mmCIF file of C-alpha atoms in Angstrom:
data_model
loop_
_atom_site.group_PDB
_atom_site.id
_atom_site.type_symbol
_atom_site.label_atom_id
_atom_site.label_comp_id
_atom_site.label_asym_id
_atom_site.label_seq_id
_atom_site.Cartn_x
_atom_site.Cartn_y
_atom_site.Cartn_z
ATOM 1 C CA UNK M 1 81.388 70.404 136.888
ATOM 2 C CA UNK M 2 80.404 70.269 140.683
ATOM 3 C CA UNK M 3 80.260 73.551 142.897
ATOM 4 C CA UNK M 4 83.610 72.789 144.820
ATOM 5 C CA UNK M 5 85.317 73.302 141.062
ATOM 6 C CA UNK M 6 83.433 76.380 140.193
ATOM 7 C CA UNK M 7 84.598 77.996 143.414
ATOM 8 C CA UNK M 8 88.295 76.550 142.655
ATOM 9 C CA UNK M 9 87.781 78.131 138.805
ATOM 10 C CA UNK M 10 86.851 81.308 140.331
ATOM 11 C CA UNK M 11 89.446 81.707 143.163
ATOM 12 C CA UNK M 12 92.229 81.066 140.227
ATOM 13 C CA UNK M 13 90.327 83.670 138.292
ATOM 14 C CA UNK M 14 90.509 86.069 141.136
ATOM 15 C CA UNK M 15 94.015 85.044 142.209
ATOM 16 C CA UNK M 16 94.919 85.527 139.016
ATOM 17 C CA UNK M 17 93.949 88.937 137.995
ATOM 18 C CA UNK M 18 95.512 90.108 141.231
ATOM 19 C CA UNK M 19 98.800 89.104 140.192
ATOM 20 C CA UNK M 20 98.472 89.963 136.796
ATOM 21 C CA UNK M 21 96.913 93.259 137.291
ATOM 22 C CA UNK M 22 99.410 95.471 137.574
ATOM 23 C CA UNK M 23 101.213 93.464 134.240
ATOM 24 C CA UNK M 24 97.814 94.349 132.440
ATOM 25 C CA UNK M 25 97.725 97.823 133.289
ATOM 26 C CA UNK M 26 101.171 98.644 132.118
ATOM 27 C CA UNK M 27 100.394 96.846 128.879
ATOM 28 C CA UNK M 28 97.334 98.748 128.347
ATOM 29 C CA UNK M 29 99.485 102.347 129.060
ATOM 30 C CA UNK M 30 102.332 101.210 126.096
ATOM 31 C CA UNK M 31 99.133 100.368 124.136
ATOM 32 C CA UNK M 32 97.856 104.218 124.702
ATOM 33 C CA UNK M 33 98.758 107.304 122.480
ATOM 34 C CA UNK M 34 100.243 109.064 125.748
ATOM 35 C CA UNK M 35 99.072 112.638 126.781
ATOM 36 C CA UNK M 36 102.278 113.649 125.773
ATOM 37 C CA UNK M 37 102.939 112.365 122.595
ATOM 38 C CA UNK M 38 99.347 113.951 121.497
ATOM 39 C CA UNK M 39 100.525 117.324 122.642
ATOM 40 C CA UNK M 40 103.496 116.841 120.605
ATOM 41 C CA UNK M 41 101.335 116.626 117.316
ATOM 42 C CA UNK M 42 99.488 119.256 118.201
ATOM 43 C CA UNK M 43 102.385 121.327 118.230
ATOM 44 C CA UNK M 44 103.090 120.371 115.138
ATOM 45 C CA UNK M 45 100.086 120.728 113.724
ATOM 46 C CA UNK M 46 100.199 125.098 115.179
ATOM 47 C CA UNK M 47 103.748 125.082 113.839
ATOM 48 C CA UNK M 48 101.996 124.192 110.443
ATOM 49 C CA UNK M 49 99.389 126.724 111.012
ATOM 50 C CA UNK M 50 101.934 129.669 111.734
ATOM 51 C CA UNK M 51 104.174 128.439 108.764
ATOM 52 C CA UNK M 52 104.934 131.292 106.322
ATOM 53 C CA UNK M 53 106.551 129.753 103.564
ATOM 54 C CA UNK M 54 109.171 132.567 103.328
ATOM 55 C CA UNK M 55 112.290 132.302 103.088
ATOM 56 C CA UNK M 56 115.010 131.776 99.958
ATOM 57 C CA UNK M 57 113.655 128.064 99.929
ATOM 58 C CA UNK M 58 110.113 129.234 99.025
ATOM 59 C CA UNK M 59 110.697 131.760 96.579
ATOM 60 C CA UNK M 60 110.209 130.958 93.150
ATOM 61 C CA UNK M 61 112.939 132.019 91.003
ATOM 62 C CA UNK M 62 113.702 131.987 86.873
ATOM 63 C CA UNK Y 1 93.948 75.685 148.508
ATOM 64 C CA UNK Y 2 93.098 72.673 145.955
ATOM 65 C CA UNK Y 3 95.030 73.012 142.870
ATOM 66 C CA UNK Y 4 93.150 73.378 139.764
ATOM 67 C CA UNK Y 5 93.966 70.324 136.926
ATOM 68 C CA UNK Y 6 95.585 71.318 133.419
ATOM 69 C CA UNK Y 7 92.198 71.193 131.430
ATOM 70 C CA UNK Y 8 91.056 74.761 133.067
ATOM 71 C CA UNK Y 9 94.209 76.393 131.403
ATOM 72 C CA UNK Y 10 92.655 77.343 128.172
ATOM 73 C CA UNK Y 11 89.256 78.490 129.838
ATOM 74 C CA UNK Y 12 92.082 80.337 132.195
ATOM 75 C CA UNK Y 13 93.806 81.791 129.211
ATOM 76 C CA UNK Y 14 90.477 82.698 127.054
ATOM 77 C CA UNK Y 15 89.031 84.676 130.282
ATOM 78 C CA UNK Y 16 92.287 86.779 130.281
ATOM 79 C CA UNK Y 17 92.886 86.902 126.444
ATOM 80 C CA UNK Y 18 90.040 89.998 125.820
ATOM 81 C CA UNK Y 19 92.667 92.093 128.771
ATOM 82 C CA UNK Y 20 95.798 91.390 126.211
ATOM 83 C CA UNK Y 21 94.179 91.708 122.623
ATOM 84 C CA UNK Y 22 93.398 95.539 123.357
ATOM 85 C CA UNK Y 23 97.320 96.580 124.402
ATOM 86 C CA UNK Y 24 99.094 94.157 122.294
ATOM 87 C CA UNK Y 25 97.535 94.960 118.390
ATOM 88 C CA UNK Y 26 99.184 97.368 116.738
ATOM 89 C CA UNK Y 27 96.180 99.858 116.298
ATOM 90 C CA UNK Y 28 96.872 102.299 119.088
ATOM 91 C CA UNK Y 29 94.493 104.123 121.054
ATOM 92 C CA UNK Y 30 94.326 107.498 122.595
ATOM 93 C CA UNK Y 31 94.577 108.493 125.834
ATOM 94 C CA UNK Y 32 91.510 109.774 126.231
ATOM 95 C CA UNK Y 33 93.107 112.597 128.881
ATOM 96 C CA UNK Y 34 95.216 114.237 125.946
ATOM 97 C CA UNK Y 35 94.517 117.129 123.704
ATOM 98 C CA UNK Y 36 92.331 114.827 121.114
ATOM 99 C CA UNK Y 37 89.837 113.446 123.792
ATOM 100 C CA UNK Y 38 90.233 110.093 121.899
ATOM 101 C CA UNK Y 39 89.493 111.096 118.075
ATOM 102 C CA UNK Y 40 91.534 109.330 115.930
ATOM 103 C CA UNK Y 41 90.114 111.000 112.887
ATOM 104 C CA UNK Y 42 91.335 114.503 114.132
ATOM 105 C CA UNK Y 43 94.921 112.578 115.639
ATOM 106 C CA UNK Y 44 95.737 111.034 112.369
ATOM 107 C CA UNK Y 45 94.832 114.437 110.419
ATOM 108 C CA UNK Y 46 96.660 116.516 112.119
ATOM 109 C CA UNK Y 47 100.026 113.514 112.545
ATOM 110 C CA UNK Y 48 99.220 113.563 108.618
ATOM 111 C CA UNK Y 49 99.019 117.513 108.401
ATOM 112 C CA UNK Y 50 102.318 118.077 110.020
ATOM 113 C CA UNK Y 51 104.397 115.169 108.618
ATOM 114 C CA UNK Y 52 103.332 116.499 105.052
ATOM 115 C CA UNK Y 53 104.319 119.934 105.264
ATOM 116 C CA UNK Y 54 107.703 118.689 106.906
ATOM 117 C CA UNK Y 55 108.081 116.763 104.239
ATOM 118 C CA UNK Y 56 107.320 119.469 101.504
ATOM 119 C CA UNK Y 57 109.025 121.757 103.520
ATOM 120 C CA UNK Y 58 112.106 119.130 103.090
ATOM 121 C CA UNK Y 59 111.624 119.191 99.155
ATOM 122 C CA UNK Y 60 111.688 122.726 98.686
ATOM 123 C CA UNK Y 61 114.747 123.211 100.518
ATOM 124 C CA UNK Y 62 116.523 120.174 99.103
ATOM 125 C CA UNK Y 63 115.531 121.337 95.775
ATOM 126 C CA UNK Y 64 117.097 125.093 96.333
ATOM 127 C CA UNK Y 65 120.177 123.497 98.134
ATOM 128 C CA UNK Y 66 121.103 121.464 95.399
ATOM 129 C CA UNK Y 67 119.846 123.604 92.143
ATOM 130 C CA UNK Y 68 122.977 123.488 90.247
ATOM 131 C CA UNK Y 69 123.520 120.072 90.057
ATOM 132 C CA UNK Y 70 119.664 119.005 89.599
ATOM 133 C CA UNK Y 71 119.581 121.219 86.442
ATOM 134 C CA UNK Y 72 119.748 118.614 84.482
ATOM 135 C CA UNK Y 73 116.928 117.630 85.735
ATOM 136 C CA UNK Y 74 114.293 120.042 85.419
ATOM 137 C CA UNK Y 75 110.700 118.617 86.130
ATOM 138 C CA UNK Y 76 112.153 118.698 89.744
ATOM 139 C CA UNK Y 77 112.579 122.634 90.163
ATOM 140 C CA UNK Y 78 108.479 122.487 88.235
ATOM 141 C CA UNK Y 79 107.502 120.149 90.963
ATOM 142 C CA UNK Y 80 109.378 122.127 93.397
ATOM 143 C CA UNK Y 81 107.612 125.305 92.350
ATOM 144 C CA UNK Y 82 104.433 123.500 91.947
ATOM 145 C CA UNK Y 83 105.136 122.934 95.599
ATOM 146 C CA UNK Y 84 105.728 126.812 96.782
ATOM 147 C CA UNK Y 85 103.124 127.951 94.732
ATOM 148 C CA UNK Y 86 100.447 126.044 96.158
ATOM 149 C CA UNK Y 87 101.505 125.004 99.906
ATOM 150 C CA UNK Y 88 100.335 127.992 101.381
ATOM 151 C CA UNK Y 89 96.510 127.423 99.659
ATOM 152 C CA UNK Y 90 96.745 123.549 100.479
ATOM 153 C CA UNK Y 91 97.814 124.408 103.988
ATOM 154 C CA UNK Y 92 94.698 126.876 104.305
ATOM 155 C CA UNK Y 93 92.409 124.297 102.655
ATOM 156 C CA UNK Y 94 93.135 121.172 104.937
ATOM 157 C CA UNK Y 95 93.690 123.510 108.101
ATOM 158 C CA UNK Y 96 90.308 124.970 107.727
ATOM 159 C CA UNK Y 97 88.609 121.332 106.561
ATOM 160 C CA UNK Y 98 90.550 120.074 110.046
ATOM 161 C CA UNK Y 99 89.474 122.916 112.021
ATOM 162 C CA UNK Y 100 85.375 122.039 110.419
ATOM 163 C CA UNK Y 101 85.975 118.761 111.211
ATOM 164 C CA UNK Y 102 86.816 119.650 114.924
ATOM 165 C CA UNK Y 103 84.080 121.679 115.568
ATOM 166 C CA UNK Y 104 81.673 119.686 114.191
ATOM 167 C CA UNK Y 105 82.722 115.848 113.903
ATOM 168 C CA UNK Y 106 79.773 114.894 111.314
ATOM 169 C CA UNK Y 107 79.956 112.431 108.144
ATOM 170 C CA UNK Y 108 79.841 115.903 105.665
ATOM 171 C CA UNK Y 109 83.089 117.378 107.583
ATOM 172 C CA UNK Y 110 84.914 114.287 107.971
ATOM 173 C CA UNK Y 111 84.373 113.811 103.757
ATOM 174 C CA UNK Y 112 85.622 117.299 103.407
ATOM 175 C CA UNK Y 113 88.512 116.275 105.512
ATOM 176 C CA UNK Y 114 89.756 113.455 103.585
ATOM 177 C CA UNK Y 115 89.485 115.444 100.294
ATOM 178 C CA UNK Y 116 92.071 118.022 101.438
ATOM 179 C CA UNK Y 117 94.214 115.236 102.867
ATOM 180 C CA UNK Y 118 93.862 113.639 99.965
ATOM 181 C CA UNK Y 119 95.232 116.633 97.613
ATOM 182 C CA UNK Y 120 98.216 116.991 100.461
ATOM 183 C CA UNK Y 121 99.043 113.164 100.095
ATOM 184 C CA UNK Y 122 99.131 114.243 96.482
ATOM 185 C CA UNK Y 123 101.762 116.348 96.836
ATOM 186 C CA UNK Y 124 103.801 114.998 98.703
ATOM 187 C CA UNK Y 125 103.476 111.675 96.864
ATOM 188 C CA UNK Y 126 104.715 113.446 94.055
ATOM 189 C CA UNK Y 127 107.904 114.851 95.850
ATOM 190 C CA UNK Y 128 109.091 112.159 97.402
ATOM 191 C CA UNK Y 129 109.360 110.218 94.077
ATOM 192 C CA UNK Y 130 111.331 113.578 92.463
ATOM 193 C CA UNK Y 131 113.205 112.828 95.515
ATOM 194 C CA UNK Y 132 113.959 109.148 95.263
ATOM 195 C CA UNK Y 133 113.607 108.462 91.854
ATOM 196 C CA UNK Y 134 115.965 111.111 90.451
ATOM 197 C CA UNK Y 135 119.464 110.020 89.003
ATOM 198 C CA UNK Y 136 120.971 112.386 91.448
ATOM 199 C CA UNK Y 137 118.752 111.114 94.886
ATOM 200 C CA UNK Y 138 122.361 111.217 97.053
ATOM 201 C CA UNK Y 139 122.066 114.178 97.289
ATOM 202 C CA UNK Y 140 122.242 116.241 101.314
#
């Protein structure tokens, strides 16, 4: 492989992650747990923590 | 600028492939900005945590909604009772081991973590098949 190819190789490598970059970083946020959805089990888990098991569904009866 | 021939495509493709593998797979990261400062361990406890007691909260009331007609039936009111007897002391048990486990993410608290999610799964294993595998399961 002669120099004039390596440069070519690398100025498609470069091109290329420009124009895929923002593809890539959208990809990697649907591949993330979001902020939000982690605050949503943690409010889940409190609701579990302040759970009183009253109520005519948690009594045990004859 | 001089086009490059065919034969780079798959070094093209392999450069790029590491920058796909990590979104695409179905094991999902956290963001390491949310509430779990990317622990799994503590994520999937707690997702666990919650979804169990919903679920147990789900058999208890399904159980006392539909009493008369699952009389004939009675291992589920037992495993139903079973179930109110004990959620409050399995809730304490794997909130506390969670809570260990979150102060001090070490091999010994993460053991003591599984245990309690372990007797939970228990549970819960055992009423969802009262659930589904009762002869009256069409029930509301």
């Amino acid at each position: 492989m002669n120099a004039a190819a390596i440069l070519a190789a690398l100025n498609a490598l470069i091109e290329g992650a420009e124009r895929l970059g923002p593809v890539i970083a959208d990809l990697r946020r649907q591949g993330l747990i979001t902020v939000e959805e982690q605050a949503a089990v943690k409010a889940r888990l409190d609701a579990v923590r302040a759970e009183t098991f009253s109520g005519p569904e948690w009594d045990v009866t004859p | 600028m001089k086009r490059l021939p065919l034969s780079y495509l798959p070094i093209l493709l392999l450069c790029f492939a590491p920058l796909f593998l990590g979104s695409t797979c179905g094991n999902r990261t956290l963001d390491p900005e949310g509430v779990y400062a990317g622990d799994k361990i503590l994520f999937t406890a707690d997702q666990t945590i919650a979804n169990s007691f919903d679920t147990l909260h789900g058999f208890v009331s399904w159980e006392h909604a539909n009493r008369a007609v699952l009389a004939s039936v009675p291992e589920i009111k037992e495993s139903a009772d079973f179930v109110r007897v004990n959620a409050k002391a399995w809730r304490d048990a794997v909130v506390a081991a969670r809570d260990a486990y979150a102060s001090v993410p070490n091999e010994t608290n993460r053991v003591t973590l599984a245990r309690a999610l372990a007797v939970v799964r228990s549970a819960l294993a055992s009423a969802i098949a009262h659930q589904q595998q009762n002869p009256v399961r069409n029930l509301p």
